[in-house]
Short mmCIF file of the N, C-alpha and C atoms (twelve columns), coordinates in Angstrom:
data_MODEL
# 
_entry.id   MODEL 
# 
loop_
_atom_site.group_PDB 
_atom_site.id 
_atom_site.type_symbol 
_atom_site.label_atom_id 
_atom_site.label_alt_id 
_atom_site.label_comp_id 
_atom_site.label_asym_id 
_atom_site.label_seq_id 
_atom_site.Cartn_x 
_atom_site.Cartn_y 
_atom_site.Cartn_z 
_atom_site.pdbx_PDB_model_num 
ATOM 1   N N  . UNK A 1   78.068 -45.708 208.917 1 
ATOM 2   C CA . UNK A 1   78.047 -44.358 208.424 1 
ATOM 3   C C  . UNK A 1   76.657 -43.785 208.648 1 
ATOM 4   N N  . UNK A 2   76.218 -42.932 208.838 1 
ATOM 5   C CA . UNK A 2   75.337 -41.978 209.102 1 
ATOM 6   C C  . UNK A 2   74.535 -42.012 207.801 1 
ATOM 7   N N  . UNK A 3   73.521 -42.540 208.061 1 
ATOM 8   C CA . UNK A 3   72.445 -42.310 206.648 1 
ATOM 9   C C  . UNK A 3   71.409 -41.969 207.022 1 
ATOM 10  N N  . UNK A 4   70.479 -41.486 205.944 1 
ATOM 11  C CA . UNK A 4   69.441 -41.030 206.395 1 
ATOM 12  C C  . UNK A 4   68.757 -41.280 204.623 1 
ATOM 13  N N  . UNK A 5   67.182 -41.577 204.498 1 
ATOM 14  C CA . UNK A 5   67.124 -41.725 203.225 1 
ATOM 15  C C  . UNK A 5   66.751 -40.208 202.142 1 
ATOM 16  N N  . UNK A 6   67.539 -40.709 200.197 1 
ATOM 17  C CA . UNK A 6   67.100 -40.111 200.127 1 
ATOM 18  C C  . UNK A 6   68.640 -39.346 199.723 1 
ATOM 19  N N  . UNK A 7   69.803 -39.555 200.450 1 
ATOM 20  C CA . UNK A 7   71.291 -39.028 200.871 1 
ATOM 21  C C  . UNK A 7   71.609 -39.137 199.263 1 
ATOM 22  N N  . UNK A 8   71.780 -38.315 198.341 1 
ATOM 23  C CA . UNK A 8   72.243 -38.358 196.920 1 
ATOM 24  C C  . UNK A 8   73.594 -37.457 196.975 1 
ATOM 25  N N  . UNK A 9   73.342 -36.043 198.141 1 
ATOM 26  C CA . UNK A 9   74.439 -35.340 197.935 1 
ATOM 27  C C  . UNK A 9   75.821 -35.541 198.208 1 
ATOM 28  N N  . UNK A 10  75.627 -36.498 199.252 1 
ATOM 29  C CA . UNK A 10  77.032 -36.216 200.147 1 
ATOM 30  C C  . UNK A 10  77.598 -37.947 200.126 1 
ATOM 31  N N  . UNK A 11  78.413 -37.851 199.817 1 
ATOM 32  C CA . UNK A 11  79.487 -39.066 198.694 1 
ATOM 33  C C  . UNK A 11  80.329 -39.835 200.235 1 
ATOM 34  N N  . UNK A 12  80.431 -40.562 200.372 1 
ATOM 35  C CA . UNK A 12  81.169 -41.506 201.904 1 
ATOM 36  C C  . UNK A 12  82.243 -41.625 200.850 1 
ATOM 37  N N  . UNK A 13  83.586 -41.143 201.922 1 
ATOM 38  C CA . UNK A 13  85.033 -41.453 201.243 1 
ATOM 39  C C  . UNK A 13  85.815 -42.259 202.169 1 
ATOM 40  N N  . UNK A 14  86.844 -43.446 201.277 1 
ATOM 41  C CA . UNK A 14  87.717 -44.261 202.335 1 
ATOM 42  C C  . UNK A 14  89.211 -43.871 201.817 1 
ATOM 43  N N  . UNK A 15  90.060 -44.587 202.466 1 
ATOM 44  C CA . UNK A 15  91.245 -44.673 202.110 1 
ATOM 45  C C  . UNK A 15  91.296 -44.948 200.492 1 
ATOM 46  N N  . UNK A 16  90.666 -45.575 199.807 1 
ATOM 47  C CA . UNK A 16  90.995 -46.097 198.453 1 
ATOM 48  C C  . UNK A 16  90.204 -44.814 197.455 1 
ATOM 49  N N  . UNK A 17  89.439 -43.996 197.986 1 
ATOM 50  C CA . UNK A 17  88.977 -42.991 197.084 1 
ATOM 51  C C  . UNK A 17  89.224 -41.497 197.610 1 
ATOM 52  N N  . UNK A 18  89.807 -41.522 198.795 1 
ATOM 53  C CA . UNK A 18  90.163 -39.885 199.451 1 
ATOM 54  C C  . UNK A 18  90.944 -39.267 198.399 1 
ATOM 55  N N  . UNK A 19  91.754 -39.839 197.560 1 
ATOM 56  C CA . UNK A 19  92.550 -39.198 196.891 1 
ATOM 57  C C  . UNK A 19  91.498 -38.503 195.669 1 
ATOM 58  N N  . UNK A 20  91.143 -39.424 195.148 1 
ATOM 59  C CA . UNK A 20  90.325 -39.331 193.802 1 
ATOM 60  C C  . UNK A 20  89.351 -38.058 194.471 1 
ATOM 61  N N  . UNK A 21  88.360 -38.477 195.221 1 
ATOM 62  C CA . UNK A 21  87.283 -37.645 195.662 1 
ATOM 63  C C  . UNK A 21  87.711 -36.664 196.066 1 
ATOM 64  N N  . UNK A 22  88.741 -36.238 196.797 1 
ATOM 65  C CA . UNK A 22  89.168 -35.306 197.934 1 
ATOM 66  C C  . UNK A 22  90.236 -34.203 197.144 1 
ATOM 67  N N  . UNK A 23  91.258 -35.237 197.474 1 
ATOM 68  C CA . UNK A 23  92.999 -33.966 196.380 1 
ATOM 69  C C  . UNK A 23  92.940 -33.402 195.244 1 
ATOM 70  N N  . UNK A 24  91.950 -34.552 194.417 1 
ATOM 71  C CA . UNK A 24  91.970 -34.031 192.705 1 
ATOM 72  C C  . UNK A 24  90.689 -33.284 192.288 1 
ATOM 73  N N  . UNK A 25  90.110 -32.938 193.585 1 
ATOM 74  C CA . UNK A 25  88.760 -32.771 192.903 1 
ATOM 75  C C  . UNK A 25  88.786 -30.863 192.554 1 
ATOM 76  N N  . UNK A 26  88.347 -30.873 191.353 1 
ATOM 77  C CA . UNK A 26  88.284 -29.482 191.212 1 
ATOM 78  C C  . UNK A 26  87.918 -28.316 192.020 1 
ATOM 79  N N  . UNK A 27  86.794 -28.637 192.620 1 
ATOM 80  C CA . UNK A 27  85.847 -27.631 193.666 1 
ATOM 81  C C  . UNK A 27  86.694 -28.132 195.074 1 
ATOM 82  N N  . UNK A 28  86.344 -26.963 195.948 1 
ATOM 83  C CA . UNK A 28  86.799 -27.349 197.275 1 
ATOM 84  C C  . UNK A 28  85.580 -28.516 197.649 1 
ATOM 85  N N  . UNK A 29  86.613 -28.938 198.362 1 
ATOM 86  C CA . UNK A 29  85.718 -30.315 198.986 1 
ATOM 87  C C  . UNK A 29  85.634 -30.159 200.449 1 
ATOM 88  N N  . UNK A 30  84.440 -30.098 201.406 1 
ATOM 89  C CA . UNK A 30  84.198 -30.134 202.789 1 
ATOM 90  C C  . UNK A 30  84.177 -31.341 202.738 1 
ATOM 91  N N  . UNK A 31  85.220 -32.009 203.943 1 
ATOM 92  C CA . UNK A 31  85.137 -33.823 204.153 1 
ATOM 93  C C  . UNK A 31  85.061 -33.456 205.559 1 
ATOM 94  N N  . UNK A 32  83.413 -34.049 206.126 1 
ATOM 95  C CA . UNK A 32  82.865 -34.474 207.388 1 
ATOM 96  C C  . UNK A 32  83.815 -35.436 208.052 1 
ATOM 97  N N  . UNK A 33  84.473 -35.478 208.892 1 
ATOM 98  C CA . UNK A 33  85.189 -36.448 209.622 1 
ATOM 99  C C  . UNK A 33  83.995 -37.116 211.002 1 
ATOM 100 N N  . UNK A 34  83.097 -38.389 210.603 1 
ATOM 101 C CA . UNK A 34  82.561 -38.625 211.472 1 
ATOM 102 C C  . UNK A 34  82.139 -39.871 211.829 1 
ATOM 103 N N  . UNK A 35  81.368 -40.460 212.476 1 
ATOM 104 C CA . UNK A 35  81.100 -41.911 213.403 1 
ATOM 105 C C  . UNK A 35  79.941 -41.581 213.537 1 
ATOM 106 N N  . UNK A 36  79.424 -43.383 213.651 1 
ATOM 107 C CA . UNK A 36  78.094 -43.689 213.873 1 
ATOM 108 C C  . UNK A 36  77.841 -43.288 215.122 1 
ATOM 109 N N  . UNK A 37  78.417 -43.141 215.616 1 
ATOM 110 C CA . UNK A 37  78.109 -42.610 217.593 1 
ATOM 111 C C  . UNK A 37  78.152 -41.468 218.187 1 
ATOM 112 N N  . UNK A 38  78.604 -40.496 216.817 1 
ATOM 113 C CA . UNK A 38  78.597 -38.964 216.768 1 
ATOM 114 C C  . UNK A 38  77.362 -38.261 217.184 1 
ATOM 115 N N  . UNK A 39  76.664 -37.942 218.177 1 
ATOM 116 C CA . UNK A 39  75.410 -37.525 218.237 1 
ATOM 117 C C  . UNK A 39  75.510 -35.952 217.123 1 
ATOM 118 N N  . UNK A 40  76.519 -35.115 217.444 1 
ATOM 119 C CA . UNK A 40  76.752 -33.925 216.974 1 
ATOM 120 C C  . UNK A 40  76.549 -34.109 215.150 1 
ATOM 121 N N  . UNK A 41  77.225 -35.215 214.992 1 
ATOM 122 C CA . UNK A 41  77.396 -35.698 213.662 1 
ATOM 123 C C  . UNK A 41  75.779 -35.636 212.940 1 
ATOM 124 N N  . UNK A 42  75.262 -36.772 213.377 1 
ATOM 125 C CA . UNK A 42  73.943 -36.642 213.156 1 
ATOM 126 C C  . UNK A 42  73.524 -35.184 212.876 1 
ATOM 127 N N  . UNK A 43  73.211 -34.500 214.012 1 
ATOM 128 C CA . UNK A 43  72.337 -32.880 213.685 1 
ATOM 129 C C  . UNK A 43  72.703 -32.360 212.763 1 
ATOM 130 N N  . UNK A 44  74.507 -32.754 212.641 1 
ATOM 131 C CA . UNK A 44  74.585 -31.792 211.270 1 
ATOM 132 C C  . UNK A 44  74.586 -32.184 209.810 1 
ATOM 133 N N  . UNK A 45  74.300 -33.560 209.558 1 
ATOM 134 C CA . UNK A 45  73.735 -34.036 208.531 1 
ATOM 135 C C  . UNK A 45  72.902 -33.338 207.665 1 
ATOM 136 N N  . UNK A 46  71.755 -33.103 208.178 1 
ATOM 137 C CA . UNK A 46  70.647 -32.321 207.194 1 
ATOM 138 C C  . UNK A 46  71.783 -31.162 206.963 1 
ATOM 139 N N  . UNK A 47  71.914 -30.343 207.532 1 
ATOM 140 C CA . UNK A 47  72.608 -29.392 207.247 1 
ATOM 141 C C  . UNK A 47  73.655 -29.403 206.051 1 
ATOM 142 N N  . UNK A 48  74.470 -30.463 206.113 1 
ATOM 143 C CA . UNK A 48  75.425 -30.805 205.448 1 
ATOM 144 C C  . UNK A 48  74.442 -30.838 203.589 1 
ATOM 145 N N  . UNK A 49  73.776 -32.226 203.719 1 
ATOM 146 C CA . UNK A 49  72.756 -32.182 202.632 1 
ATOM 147 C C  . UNK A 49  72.050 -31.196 202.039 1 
ATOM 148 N N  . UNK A 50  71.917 -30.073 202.897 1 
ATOM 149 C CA . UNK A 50  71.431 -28.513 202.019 1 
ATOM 150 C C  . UNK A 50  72.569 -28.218 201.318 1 
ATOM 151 N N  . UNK A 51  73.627 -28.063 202.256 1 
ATOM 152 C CA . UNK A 51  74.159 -27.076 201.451 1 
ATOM 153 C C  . UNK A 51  74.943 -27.830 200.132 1 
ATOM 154 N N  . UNK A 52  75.249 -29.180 200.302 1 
ATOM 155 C CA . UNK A 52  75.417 -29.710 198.969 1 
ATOM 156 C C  . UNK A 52  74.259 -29.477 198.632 1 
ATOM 157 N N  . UNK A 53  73.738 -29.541 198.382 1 
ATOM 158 C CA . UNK A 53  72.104 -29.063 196.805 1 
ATOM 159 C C  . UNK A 53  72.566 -27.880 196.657 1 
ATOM 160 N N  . UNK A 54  72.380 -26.895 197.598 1 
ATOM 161 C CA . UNK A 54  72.166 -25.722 197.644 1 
ATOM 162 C C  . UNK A 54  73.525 -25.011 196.666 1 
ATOM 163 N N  . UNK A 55  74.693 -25.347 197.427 1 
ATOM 164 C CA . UNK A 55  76.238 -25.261 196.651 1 
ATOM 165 C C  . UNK A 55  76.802 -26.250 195.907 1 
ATOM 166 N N  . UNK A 56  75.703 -27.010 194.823 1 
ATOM 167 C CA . UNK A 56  76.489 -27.768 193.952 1 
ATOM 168 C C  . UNK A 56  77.876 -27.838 193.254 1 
ATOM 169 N N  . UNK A 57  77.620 -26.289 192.783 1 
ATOM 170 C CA . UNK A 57  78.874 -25.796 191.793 1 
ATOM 171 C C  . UNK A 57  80.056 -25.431 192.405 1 
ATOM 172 N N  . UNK A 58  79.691 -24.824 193.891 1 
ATOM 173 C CA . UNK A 58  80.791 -23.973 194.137 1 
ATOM 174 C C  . UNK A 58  81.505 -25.119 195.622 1 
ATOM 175 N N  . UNK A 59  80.992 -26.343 195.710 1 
ATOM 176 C CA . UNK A 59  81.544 -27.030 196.847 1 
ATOM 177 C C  . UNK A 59  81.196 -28.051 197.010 1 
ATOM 178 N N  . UNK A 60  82.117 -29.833 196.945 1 
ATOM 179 C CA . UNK A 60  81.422 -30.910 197.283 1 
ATOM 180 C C  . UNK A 60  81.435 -31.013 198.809 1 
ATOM 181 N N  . UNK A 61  80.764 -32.053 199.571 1 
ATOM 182 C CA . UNK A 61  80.450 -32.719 200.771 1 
ATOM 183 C C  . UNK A 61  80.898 -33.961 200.643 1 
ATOM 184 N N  . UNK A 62  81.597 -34.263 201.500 1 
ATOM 185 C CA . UNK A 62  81.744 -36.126 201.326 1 
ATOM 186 C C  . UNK A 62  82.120 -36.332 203.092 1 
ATOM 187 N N  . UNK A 63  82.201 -37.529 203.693 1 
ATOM 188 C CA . UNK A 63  82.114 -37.737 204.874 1 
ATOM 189 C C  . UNK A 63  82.879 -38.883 204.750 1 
ATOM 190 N N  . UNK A 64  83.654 -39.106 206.018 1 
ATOM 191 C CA . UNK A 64  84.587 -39.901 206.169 1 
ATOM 192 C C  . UNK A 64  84.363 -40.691 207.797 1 
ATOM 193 N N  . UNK A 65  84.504 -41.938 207.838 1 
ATOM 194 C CA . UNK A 65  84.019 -42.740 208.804 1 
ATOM 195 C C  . UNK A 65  85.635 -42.784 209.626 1 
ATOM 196 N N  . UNK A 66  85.642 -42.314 210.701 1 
ATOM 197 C CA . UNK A 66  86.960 -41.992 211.477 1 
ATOM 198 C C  . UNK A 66  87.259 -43.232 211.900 1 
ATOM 199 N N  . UNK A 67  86.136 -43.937 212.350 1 
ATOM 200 C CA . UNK A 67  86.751 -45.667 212.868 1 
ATOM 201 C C  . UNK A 67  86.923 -46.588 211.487 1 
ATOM 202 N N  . UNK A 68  86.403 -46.384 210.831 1 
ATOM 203 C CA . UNK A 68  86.474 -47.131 209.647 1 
ATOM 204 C C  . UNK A 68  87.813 -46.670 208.883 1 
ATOM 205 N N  . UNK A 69  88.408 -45.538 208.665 1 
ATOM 206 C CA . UNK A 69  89.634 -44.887 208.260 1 
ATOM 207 C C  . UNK A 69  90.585 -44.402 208.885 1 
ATOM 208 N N  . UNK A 70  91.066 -44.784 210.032 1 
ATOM 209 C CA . UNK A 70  91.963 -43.997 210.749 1 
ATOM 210 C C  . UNK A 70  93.358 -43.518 210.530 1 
ATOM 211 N N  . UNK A 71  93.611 -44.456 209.298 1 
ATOM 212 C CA . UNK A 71  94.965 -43.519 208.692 1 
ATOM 213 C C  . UNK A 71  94.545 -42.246 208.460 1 
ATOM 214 N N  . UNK A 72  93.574 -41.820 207.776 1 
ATOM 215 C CA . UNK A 72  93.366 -40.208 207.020 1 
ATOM 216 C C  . UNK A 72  93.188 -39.498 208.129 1 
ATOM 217 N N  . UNK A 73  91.940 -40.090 209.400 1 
ATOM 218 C CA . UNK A 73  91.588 -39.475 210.093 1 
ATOM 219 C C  . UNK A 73  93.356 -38.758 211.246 1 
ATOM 220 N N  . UNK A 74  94.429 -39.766 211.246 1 
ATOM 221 C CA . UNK A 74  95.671 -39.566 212.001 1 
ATOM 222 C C  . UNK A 74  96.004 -38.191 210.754 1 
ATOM 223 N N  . UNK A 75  96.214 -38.685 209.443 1 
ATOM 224 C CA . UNK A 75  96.987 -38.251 208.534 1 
ATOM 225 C C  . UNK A 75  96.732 -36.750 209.084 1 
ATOM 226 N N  . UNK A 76  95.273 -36.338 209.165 1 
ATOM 227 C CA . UNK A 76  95.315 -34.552 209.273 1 
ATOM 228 C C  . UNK A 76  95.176 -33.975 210.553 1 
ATOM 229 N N  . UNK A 77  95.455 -34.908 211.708 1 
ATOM 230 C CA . UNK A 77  95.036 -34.782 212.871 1 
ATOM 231 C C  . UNK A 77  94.146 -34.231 213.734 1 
ATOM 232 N N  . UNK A 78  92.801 -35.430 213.163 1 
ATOM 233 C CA . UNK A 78  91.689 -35.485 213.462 1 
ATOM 234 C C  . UNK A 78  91.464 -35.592 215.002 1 
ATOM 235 N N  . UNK A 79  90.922 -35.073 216.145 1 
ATOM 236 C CA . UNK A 79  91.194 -35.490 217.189 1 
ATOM 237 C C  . UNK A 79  89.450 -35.703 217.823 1 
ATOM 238 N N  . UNK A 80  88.672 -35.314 216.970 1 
ATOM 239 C CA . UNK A 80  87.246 -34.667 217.838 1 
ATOM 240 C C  . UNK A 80  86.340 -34.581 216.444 1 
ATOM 241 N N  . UNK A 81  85.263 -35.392 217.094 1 
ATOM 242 C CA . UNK A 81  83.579 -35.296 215.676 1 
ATOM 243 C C  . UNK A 81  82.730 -34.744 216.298 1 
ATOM 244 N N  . UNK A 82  82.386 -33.787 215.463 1 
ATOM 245 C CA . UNK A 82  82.118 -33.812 214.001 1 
ATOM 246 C C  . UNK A 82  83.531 -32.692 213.843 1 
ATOM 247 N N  . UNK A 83  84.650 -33.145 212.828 1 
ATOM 248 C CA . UNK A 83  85.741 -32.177 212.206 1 
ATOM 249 C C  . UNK A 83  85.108 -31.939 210.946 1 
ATOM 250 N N  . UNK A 84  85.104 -30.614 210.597 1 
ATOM 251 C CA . UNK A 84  84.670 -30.224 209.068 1 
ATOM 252 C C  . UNK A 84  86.488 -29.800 208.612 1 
ATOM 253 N N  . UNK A 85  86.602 -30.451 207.223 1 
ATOM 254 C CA . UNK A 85  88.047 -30.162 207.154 1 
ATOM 255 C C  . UNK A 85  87.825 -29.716 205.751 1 
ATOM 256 N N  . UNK A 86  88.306 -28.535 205.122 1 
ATOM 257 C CA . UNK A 86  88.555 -27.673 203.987 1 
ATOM 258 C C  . UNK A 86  89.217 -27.969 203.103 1 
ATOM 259 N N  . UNK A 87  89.178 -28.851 201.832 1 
ATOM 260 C CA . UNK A 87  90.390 -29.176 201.373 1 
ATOM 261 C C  . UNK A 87  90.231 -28.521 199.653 1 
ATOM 262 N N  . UNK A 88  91.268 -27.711 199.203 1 
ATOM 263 C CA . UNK A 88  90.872 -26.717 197.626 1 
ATOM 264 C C  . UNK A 88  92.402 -27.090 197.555 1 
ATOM 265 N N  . UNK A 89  92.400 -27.683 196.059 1 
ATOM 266 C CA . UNK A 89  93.570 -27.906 195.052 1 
ATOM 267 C C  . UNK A 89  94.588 -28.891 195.842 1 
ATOM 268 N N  . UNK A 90  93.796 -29.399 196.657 1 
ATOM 269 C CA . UNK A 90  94.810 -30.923 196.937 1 
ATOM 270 C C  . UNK A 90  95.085 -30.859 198.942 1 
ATOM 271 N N  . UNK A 91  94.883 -29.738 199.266 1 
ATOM 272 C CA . UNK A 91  95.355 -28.885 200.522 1 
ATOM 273 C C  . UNK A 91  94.288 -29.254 201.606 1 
ATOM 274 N N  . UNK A 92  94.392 -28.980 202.780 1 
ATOM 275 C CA . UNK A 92  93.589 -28.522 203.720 1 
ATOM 276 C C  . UNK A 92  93.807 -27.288 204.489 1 
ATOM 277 N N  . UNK A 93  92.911 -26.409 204.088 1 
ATOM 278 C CA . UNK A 93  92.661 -24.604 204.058 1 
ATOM 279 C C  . UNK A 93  91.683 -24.123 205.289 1 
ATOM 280 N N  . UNK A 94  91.046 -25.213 205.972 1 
ATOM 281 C CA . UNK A 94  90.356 -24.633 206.949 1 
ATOM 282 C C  . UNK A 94  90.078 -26.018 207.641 1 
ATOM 283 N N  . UNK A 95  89.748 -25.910 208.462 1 
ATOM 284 C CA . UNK A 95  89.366 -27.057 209.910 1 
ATOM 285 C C  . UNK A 95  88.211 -26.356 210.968 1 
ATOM 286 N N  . UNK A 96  87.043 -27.238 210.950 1 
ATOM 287 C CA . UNK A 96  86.116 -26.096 211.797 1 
ATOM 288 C C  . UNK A 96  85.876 -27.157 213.204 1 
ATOM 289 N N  . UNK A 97  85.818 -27.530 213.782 1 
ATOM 290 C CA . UNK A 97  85.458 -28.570 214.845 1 
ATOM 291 C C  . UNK A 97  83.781 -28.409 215.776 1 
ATOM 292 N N  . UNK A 98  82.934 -29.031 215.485 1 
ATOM 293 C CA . UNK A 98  81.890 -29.134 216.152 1 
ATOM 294 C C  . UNK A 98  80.603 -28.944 214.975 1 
ATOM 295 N N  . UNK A 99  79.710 -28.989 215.406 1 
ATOM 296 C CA . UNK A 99  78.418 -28.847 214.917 1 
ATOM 297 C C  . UNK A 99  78.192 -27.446 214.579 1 
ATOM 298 N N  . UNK A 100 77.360 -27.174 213.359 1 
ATOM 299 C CA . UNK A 100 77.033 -25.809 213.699 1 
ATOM 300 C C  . UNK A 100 75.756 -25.801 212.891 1 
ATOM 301 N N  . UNK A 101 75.088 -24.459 212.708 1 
ATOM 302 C CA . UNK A 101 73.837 -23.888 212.123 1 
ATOM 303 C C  . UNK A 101 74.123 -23.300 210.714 1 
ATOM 304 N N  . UNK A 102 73.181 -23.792 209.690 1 
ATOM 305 C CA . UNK A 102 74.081 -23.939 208.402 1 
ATOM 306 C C  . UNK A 102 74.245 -22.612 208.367 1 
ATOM 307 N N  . UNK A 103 74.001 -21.360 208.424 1 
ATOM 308 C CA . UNK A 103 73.969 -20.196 208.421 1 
ATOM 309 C C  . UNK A 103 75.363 -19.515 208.526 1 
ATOM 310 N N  . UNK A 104 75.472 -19.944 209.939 1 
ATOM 311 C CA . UNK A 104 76.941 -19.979 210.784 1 
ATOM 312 C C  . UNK A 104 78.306 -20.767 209.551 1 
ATOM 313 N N  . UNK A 105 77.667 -21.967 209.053 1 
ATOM 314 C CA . UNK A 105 78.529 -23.102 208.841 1 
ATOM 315 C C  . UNK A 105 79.132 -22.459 207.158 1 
ATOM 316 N N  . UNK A 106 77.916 -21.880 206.219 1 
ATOM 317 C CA . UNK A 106 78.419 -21.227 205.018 1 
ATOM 318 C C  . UNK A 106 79.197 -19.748 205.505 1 
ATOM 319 N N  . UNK A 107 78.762 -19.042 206.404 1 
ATOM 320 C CA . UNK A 107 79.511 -17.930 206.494 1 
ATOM 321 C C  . UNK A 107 81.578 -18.466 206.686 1 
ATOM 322 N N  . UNK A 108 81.332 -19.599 207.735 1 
ATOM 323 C CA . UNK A 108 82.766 -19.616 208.000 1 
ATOM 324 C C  . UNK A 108 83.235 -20.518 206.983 1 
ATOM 325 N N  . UNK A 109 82.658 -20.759 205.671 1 
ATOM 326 C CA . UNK A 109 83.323 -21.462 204.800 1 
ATOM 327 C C  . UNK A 109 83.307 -20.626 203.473 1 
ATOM 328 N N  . UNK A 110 82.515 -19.379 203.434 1 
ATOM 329 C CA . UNK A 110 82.214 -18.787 202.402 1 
ATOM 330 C C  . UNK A 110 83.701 -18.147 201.335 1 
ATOM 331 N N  . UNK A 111 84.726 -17.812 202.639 1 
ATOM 332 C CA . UNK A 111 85.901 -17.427 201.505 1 
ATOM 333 C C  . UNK A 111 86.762 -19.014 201.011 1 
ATOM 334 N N  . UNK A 112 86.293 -19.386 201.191 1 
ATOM 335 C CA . UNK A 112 86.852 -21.313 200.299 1 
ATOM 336 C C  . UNK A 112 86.375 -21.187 199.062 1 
ATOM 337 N N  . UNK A 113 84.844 -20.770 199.434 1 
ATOM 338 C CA . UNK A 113 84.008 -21.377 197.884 1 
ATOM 339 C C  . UNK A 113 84.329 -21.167 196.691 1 
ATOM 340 N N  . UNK A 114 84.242 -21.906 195.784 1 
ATOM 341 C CA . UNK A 114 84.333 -21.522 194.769 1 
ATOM 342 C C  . UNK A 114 83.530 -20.406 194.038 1 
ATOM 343 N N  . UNK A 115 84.248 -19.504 192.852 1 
ATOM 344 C CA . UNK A 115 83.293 -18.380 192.552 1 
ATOM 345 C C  . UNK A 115 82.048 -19.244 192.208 1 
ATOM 346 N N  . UNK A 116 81.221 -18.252 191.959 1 
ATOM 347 C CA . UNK A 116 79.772 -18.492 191.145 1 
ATOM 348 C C  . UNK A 116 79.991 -18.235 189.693 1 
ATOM 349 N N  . UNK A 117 79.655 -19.324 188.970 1 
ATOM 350 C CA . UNK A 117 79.934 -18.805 187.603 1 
ATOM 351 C C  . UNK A 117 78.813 -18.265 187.000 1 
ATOM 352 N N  . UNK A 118 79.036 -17.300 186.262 1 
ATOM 353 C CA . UNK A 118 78.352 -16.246 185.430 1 
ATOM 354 C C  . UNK A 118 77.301 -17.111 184.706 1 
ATOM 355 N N  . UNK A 119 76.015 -16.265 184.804 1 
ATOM 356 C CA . UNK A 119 74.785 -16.912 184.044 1 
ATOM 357 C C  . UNK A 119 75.312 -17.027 182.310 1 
ATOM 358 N N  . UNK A 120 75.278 -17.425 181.451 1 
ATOM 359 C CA . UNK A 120 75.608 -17.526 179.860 1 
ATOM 360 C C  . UNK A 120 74.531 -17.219 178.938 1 
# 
């Protein structure tokens, strides 16, 4: 799996926790579909790690090892890494394929997010 030190945000999911981490999880969840041999994968790491900090509340990150899981990776028909796959209230709502610039990467995920909740 792709590490880098330091990695607190973004949670590695397998077959035995996709459900838990992924279907039930309250917030939409972005699950990285990727491999150690992903060059693309890599670049977008940091990226990935902002925007979990950055979007705690309104979106988790978790990453999924395609050779290491290939049922899930078949299950949504994963074909190509780095897959960013969208998943809110159990579903998968968006699929983005390739690397991108986090800029780029929150705009095309921005109607997923969860609201912002009100200061108290």
């Amino acid at each position: 799996m792709i590490r880098t030190e330091d990695v607190t945000d973004v949670t590695d999911v397998t077959e035995e926790t996709f459900e838990a981490e992924v279907l039930e999880s309250a917030l939409p969840v972005l699950v990285q579909f990727t491999a150690d041999w992903c060059g693309p994968c890599r670049q977008l790491a940091p990226v990935l790690r902002e925007i979990a900090r950055e979007e705690a509340g309104r979106i988790r990150i978790v990453q999924l090892d395609v050779d290491r899981e290939p049922g899930i990776t078949i299950r949504y028909g994963v074909l190509a890494t780095p897959t960013l796959m969208v998943f809110r209230a159990g579903e998968p709502v968006k699929s983005i394929v390739g690397a991108r610039p986090k800029r780029r990467l929150l705009q095309e995920v921005e109607d997923v997010l969860a609201p912002v909740a009100p200061p108290t």
